[in-house]
JSON list of C-alpha atoms and ligand atoms in Angstrom, two decimals:
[
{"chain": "D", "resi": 115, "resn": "UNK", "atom": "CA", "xyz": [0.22, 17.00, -0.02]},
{"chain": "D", "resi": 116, "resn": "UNK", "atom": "CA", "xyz": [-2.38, 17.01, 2.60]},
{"chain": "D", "resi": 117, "resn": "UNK", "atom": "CA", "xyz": [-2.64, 14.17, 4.68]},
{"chain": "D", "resi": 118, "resn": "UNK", "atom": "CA", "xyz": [-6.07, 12.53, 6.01]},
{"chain": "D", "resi": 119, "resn": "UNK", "atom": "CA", "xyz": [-5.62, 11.99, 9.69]},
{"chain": "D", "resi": 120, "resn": "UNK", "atom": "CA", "xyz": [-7.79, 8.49, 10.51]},
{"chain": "D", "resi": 121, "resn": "UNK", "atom": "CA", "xyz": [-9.04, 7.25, 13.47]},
{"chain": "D", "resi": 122, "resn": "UNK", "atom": "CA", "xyz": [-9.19, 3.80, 14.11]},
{"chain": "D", "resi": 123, "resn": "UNK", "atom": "CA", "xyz": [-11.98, 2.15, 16.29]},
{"chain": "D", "resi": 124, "resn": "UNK", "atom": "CA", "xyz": [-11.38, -1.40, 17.71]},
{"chain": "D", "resi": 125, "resn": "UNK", "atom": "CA", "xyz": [-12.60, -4.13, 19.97]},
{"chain": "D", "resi": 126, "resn": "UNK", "atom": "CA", "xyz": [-10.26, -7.24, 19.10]},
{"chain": "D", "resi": 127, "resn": "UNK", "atom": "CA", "xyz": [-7.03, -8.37, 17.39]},
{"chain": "D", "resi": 128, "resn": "UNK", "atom": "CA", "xyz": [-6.65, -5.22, 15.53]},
{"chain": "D", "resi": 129, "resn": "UNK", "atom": "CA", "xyz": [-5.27, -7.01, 12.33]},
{"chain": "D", "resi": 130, "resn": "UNK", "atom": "CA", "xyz": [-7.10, -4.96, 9.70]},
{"chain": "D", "resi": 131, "resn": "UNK", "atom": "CA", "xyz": [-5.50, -1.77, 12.42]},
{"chain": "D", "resi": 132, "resn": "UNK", "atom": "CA", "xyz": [-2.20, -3.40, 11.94]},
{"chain": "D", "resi": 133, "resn": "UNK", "atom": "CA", "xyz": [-2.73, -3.23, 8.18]},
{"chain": "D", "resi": 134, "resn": "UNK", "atom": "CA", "xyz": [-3.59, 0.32, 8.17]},
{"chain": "D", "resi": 135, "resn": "UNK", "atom": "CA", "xyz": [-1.09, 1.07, 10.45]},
{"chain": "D", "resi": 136, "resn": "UNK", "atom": "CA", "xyz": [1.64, -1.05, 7.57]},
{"chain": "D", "resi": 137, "resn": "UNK", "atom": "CA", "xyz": [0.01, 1.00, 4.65]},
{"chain": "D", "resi": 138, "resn": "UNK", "atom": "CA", "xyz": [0.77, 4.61, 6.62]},
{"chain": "D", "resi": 139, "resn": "UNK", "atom": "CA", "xyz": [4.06, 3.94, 7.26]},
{"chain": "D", "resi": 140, "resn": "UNK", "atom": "CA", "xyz": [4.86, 4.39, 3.70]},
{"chain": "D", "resi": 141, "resn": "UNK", "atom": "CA", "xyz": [6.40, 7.36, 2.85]},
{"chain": "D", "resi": 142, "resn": "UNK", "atom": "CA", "xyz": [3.92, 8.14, -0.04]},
{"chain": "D", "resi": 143, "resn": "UNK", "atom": "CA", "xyz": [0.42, 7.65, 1.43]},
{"chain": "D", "resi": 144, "resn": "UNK", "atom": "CA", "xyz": [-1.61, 9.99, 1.84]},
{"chain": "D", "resi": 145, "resn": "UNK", "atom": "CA", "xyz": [-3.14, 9.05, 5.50]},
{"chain": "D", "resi": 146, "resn": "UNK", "atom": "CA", "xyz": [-1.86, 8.79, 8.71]},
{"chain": "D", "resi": 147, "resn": "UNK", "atom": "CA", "xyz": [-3.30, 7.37, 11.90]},
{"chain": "D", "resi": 148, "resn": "UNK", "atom": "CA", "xyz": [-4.34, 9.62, 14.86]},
{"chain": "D", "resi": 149, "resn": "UNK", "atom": "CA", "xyz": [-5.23, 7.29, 17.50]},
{"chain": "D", "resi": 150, "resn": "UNK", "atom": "CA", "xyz": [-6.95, 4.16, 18.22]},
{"chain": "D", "resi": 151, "resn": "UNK", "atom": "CA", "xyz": [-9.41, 3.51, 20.31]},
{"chain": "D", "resi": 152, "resn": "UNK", "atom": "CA", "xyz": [-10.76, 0.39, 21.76]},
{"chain": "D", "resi": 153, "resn": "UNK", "atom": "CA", "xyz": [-13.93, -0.23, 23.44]},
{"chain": "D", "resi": 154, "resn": "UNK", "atom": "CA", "xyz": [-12.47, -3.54, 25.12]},
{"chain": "D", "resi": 155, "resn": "UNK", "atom": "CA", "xyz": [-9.29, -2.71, 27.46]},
{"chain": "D", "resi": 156, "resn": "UNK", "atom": "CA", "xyz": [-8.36, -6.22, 26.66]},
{"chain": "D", "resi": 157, "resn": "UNK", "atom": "CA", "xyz": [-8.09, -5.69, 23.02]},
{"chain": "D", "resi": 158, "resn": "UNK", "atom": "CA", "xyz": [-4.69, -7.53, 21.49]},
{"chain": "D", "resi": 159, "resn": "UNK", "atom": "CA", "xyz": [-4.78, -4.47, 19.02]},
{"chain": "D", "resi": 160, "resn": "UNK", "atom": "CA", "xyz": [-3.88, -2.20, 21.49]},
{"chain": "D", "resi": 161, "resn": "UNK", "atom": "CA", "xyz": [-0.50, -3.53, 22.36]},
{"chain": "D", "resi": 162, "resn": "UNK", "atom": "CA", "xyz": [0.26, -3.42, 18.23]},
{"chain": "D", "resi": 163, "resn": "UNK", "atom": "CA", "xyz": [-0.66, 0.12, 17.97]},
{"chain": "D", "resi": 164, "resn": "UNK", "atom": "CA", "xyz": [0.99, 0.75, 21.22]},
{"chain": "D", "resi": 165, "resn": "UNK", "atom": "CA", "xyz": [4.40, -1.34, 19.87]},
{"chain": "D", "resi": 166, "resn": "UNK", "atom": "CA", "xyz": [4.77, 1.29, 17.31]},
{"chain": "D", "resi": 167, "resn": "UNK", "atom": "CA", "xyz": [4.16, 4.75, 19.14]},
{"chain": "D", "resi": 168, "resn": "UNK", "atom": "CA", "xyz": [0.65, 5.28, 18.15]},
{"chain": "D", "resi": 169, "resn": "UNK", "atom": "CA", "xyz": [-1.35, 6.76, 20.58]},
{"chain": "D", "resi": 170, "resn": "UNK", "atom": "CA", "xyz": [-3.82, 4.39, 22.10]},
{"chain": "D", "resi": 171, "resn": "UNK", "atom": "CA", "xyz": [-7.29, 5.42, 24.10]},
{"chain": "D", "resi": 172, "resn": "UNK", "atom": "CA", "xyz": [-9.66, 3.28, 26.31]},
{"chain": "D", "resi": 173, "resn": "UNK", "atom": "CA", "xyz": [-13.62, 4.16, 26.04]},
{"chain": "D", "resi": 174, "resn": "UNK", "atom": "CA", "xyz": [-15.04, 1.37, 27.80]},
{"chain": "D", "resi": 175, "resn": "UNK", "atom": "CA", "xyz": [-18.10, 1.11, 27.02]},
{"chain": "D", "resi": 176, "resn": "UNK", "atom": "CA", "xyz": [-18.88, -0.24, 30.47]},
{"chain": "D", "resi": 177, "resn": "UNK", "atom": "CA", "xyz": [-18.22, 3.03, 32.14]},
{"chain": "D", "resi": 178, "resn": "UNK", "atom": "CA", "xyz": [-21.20, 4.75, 30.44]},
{"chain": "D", "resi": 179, "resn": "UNK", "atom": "CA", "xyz": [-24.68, 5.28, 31.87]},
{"chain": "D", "resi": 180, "resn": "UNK", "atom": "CA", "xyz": [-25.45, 4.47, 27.92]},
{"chain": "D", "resi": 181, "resn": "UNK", "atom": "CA", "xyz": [-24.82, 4.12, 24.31]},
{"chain": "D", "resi": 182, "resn": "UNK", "atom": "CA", "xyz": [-25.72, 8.18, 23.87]},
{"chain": "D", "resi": 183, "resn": "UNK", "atom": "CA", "xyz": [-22.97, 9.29, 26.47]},
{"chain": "D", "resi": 184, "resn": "UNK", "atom": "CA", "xyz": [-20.23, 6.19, 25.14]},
{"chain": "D", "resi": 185, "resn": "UNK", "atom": "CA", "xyz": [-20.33, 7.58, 21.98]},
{"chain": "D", "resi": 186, "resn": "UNK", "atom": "CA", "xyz": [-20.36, 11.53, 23.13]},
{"chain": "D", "resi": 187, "resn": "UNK", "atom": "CA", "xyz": [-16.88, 9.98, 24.93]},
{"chain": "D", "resi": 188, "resn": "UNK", "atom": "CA", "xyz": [-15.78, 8.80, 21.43]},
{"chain": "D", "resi": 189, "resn": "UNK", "atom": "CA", "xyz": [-16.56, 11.54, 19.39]},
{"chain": "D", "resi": 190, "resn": "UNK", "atom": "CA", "xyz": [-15.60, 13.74, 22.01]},
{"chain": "D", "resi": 191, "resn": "UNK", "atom": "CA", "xyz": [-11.86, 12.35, 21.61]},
{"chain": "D", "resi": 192, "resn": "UNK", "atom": "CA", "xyz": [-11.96, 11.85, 17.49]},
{"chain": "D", "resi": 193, "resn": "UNK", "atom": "CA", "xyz": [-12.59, 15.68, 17.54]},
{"chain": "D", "resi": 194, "resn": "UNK", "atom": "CA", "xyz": [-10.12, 16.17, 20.07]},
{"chain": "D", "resi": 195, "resn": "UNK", "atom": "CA", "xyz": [-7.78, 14.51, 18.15]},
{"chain": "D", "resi": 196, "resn": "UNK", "atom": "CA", "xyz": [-8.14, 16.20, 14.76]},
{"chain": "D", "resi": 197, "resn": "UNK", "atom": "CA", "xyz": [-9.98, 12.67, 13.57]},
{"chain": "D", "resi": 198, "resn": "UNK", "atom": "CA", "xyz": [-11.06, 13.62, 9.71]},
{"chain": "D", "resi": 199, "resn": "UNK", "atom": "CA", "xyz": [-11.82, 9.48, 9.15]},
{"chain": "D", "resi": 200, "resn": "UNK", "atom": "CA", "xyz": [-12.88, 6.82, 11.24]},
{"chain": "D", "resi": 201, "resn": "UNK", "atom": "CA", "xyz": [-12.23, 3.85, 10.53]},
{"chain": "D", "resi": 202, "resn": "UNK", "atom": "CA", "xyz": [-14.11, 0.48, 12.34]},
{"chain": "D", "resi": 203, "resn": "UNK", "atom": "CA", "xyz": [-11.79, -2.54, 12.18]},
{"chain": "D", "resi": 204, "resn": "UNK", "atom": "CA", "xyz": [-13.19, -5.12, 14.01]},
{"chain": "D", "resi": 205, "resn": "UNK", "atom": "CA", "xyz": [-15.28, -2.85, 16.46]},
{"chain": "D", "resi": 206, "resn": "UNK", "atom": "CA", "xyz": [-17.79, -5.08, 17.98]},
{"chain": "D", "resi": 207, "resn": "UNK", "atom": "CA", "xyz": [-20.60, -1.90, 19.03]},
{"chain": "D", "resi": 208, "resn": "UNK", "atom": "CA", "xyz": [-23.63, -0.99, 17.40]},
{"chain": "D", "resi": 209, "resn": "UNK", "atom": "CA", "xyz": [-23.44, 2.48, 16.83]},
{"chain": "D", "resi": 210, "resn": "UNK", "atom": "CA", "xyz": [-26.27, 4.78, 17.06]},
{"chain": "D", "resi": 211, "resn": "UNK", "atom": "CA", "xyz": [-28.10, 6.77, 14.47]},
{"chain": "D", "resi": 212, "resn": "UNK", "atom": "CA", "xyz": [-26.48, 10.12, 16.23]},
{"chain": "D", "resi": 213, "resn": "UNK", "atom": "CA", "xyz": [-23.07, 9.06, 15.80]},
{"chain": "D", "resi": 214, "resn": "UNK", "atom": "CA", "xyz": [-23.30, 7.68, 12.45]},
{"chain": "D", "resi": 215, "resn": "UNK", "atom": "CA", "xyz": [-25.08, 10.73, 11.32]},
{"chain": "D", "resi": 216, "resn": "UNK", "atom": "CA", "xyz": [-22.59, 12.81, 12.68]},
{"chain": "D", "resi": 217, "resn": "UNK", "atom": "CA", "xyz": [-19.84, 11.02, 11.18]},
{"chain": "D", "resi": 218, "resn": "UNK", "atom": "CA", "xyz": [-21.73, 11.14, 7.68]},
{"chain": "D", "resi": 219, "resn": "UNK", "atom": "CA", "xyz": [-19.52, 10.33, 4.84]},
{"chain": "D", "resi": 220, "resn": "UNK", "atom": "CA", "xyz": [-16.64, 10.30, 7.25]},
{"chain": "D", "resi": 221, "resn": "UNK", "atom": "CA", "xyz": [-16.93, 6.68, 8.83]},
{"chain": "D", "resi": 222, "resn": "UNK", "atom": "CA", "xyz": [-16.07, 3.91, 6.97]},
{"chain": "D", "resi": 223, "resn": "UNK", "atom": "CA", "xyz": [-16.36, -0.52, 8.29]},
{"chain": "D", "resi": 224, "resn": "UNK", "atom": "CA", "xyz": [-15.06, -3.31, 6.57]},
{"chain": "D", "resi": 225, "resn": "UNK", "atom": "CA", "xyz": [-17.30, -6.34, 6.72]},
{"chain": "D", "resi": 226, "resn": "UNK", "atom": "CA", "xyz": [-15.94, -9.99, 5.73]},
{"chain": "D", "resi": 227, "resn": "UNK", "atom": "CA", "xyz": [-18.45, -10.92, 2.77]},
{"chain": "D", "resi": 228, "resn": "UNK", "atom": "CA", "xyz": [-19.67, -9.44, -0.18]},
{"chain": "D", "resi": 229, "resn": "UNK", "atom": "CA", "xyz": [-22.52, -7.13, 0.77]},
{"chain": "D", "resi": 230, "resn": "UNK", "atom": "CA", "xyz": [-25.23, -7.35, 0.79]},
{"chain": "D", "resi": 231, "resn": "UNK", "atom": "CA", "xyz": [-25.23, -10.80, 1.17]},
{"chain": "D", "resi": 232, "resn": "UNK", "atom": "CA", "xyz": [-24.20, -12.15, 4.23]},
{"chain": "D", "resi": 233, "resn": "UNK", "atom": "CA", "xyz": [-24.86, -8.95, 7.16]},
{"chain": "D", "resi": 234, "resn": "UNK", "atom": "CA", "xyz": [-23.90, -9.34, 10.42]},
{"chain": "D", "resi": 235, "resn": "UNK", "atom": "CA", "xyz": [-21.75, -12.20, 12.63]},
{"chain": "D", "resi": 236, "resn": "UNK", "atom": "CA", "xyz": [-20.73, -15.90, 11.12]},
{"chain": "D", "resi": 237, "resn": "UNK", "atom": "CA", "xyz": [-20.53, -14.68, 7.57]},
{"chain": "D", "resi": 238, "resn": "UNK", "atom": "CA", "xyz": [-18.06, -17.69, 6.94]},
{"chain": "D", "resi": 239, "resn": "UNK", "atom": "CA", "xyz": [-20.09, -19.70, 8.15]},
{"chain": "D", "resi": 240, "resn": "UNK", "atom": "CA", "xyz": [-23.50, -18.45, 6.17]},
{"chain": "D", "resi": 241, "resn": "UNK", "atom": "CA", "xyz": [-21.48, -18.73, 2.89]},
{"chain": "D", "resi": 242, "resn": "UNK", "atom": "CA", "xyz": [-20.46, -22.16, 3.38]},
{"chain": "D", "resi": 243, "resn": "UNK", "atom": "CA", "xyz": [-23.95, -23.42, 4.36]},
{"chain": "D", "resi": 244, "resn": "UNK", "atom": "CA", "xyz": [-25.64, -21.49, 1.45]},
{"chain": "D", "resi": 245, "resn": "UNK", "atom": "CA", "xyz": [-23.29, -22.91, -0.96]},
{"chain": "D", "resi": 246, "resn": "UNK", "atom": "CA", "xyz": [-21.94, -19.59, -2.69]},
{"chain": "D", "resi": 247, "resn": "UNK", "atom": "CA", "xyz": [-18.95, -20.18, -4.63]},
{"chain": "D", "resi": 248, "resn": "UNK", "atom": "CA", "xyz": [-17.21, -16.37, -4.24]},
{"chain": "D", "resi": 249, "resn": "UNK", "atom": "CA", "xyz": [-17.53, -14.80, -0.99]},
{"chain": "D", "resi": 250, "resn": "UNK", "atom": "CA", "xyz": [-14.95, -11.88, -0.34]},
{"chain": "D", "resi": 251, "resn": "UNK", "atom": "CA", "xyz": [-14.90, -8.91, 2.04]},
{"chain": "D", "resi": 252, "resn": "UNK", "atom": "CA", "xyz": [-16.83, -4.85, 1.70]},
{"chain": "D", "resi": 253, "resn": "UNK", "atom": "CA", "xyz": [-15.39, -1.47, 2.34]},
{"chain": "D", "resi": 254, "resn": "UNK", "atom": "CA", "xyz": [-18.68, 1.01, 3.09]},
{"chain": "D", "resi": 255, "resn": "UNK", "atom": "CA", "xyz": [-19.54, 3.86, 4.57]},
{"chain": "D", "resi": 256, "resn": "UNK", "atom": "CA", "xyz": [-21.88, 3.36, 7.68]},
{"chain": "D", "resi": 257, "resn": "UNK", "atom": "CA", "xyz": [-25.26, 4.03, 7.98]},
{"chain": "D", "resi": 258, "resn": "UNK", "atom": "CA", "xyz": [-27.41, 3.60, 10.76]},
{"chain": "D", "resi": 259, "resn": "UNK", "atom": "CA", "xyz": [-28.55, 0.13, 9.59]},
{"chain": "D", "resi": 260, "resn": "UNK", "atom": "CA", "xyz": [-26.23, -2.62, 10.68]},
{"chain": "D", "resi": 261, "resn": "UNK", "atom": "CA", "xyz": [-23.73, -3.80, 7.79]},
{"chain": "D", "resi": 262, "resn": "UNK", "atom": "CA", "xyz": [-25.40, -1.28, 5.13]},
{"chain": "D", "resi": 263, "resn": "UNK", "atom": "CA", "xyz": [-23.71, 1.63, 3.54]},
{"chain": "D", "resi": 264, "resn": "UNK", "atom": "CA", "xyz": [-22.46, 3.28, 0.31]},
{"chain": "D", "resi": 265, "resn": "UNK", "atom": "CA", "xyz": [-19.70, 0.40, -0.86]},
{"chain": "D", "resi": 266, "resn": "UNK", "atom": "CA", "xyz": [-16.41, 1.96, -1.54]},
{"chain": "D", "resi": 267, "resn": "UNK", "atom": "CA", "xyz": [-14.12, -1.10, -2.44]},
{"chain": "D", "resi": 268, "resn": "UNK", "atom": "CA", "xyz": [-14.74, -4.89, -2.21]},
{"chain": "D", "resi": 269, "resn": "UNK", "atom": "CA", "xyz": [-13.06, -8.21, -3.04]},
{"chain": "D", "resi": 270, "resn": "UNK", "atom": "CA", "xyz": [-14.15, -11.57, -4.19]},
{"chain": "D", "resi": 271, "resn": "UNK", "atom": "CA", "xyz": [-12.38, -14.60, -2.83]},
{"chain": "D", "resi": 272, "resn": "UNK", "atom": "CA", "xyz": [-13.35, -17.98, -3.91]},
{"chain": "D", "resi": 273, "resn": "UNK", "atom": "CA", "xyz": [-14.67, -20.62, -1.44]},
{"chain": "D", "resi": 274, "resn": "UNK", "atom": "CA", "xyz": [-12.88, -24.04, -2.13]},
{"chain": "D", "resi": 275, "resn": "UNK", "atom": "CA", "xyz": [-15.01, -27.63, -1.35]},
{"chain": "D", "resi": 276, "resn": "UNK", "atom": "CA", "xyz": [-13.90, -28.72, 1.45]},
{"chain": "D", "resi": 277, "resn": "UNK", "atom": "CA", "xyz": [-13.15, -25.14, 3.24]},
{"chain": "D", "resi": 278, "resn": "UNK", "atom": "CA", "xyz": [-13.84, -24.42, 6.87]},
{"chain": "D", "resi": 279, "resn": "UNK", "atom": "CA", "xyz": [-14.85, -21.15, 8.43]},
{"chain": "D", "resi": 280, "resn": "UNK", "atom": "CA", "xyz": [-11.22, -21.51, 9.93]},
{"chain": "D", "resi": 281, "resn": "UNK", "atom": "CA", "xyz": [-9.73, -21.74, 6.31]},
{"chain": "D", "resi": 282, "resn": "UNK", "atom": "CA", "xyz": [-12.42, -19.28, 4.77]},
{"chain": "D", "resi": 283, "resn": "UNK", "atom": "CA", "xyz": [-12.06, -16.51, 7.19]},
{"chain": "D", "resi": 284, "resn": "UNK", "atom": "CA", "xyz": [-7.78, -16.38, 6.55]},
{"chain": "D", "resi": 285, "resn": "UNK", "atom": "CA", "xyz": [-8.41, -16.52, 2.50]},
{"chain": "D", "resi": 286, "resn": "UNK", "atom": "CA", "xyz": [-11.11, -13.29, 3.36]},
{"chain": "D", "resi": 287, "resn": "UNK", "atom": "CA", "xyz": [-8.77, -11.39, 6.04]},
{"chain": "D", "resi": 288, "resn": "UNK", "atom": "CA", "xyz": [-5.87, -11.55, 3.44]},
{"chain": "D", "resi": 289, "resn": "UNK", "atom": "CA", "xyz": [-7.81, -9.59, 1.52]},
{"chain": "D", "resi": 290, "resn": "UNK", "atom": "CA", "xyz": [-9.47, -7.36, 3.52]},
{"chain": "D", "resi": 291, "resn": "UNK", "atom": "CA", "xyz": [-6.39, -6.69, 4.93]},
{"chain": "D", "resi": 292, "resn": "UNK", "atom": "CA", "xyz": [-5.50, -5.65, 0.94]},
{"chain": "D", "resi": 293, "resn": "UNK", "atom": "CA", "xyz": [-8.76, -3.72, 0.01]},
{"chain": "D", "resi": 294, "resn": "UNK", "atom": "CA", "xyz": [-8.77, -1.64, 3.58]},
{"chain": "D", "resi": 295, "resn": "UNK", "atom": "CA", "xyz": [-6.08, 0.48, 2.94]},
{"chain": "D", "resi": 296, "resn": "UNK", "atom": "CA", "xyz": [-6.23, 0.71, -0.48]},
{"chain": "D", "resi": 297, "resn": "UNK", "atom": "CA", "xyz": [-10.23, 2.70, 0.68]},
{"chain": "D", "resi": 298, "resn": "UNK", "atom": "CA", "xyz": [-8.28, 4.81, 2.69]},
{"chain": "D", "resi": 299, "resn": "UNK", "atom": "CA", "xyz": [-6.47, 5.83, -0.02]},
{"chain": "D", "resi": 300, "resn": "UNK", "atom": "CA", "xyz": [-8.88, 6.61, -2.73]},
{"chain": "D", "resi": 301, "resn": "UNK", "atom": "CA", "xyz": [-10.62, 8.80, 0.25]},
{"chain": "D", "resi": 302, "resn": "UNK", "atom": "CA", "xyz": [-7.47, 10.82, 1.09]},
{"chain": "D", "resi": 303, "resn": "UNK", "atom": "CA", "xyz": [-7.02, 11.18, -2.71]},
{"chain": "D", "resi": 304, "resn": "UNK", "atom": "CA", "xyz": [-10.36, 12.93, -2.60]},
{"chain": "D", "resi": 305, "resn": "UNK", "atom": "CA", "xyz": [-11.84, 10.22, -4.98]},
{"chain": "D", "resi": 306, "resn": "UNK", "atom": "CA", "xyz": [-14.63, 8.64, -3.96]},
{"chain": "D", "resi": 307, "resn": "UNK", "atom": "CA", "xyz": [-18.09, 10.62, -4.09]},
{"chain": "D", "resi": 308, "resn": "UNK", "atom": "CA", "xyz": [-21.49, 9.35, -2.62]},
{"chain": "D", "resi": 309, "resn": "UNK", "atom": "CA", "xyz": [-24.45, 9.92, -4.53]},
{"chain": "D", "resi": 310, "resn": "UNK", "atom": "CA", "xyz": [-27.80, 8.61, -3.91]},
{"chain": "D", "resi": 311, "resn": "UNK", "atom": "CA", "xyz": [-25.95, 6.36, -1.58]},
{"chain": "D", "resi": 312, "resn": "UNK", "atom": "CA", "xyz": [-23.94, 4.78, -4.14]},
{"chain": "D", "resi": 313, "resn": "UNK", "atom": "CA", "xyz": [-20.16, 5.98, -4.45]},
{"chain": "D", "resi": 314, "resn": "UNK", "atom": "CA", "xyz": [-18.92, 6.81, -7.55]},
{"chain": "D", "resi": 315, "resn": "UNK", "atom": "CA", "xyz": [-14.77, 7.03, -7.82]},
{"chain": "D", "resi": 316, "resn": "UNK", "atom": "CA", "xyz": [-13.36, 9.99, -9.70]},
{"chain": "D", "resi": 317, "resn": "UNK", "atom": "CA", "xyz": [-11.21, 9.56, -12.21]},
{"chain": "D", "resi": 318, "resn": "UNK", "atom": "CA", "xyz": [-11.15, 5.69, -12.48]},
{"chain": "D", "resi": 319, "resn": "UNK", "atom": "CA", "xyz": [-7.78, 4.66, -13.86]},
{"chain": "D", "resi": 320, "resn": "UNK", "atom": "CA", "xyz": [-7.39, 1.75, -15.54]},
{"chain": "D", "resi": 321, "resn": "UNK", "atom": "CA", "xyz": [-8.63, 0.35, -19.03]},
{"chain": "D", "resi": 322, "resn": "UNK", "atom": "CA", "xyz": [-12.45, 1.03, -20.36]},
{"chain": "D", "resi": 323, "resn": "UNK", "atom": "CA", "xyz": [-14.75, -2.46, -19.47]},
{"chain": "D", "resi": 324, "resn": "UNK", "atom": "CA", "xyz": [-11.42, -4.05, -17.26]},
{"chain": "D", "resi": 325, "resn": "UNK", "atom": "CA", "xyz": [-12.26, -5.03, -13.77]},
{"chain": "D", "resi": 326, "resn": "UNK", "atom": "CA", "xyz": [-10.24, -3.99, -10.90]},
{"chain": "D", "resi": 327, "resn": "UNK", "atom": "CA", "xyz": [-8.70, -6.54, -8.74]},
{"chain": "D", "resi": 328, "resn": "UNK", "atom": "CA", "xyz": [-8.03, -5.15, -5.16]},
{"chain": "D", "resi": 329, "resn": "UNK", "atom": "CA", "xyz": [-6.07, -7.85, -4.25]},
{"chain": "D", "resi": 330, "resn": "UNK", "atom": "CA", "xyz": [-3.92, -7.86, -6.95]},
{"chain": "D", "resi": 331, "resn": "UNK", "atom": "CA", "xyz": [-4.14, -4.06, -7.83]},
{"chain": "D", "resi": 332, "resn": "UNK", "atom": "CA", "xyz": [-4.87, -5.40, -11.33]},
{"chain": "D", "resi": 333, "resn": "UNK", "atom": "CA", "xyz": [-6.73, -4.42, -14.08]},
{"chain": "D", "resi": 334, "resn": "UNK", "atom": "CA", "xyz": [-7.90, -7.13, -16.25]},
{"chain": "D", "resi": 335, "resn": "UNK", "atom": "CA", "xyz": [-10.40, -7.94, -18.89]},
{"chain": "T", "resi": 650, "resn": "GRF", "atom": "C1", "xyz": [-12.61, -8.68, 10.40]},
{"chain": "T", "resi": 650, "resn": "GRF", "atom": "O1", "xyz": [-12.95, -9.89, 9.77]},
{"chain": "T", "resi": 650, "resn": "GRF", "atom": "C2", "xyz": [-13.51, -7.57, 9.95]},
{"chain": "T", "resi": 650, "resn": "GRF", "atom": "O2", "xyz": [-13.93, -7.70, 8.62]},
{"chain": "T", "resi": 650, "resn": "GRF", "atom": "C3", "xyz": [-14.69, -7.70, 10.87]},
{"chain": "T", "resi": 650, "resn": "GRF", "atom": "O3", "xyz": [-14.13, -8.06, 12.11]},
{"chain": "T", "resi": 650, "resn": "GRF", "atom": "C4", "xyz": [-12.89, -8.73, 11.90]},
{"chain": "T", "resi": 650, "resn": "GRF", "atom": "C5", "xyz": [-11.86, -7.96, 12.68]},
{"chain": "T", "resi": 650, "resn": "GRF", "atom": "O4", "xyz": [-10.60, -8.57, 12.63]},
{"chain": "T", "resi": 650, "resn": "GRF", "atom": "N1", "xyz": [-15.45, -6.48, 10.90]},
{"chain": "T", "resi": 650, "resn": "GRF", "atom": "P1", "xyz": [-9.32, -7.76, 13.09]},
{"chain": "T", "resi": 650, "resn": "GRF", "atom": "O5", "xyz": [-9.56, -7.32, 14.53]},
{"chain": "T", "resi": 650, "resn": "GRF", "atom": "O6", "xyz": [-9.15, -6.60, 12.18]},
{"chain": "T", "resi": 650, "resn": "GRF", "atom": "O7", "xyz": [-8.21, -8.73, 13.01]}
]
């Protein structure tokens, strides 16, 4: 079986990296992780990719005249590196329409609330003050638009009375940390499909009118 080599892009703790990096380490999944790459050379993810042998890269974005030649720096190295999927966990950059168009189809973010409510920072805190009663986390595709892409995968999560952003955000990284590899996956299986900027997954398993848990990896209904 062919395996999808994925590039991770970082600026922070790297948790939703770390949970990548858990789900490739299993003998039977069909991805494996090429590099990472953080913007920030004080990212904590870096030391956790580093702990377990995979290789690590610096592109600060400091060292650029601007955005264009950053990101020629960072898709100079994806390429380099055989990258076939990037993957954004927790990468704190706007990317610009050249990059994202370049990476069509083949650069995927996972954003913590269910899009297309809630773009952009302090989604915890935007669900709490507007009440909802699920919030939950988004696997997409990028587009040039901030927060906005074909949606591959997401998860609800229930928001208790009495949460805090502190308590929210853990219930939603849980499951992000759940629904990001299991994207990978269906991509590397060759699964998902984007149409009209919707993505349509090929050969659906499961049950006719049962809904998919991704944090469970349940069907019910
Ligand atoms: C996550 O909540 C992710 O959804 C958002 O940024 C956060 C990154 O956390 N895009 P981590 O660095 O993966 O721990």
């Amino acid at each position: 079986m062919a395996v999808l080599k994925v590039g991770i892009l970082i600026s922070g703790r790297g948790s939703n990296m770390q949970a990548l990096i858990q789900a490739t380490s299993q003998q039977d999944y069909p991805a494996k992780i090429g590099c990472v790459i953080a913007n920030n050379p004080a990212a904590g993810g870096l030391e956790r990719a580093r702990a377990v042998k995979i290789p690590t890269h610096i592109i600060n974005h400091r060292d650029f005249k601007d955005r264009q030649a950053f990101e020629e720096a960072l898709d100079a190295k994806l390429s380099d590196k055989g990258i076939q999927l990037v993957c954004l966990a927790g990468f704190m950059r706007i990317l610009t329409p050249w990059f994202v168009e370049r990476w069509r189809d083949r650069l995927i973010n996972i954003h913590p609330s269910l899009l297309p409510a809630f773009p952009g920072l302090d989604t915890h805190k935007k669900a709490l003050q507007g009440g909802v009663k699920f919030t939950g986390c988004t696997v997409h595709f990028v587009r040039a638009e901030m927060d906005h892409g074909p949606i591959i995968i997401q998860a609800a999560v229930p928001v208790y009375q009495g949460d805090s952003e502190e308590i929210l955000a853990a219930r939603v990284l849980e499951a992000e940390h759940k629904v990001y590899p299991q994207a990978v996956r269906l991509i590397a299986e060759n699964l998902v499909n984007v149409h009209a900027e919707q993505v349509f997954i090929a050969n659906a398993i499961g049950p006719a009118n049962a809904t998919f848990n991704p944090v469970t990896g349940q069907y019910s209904g």
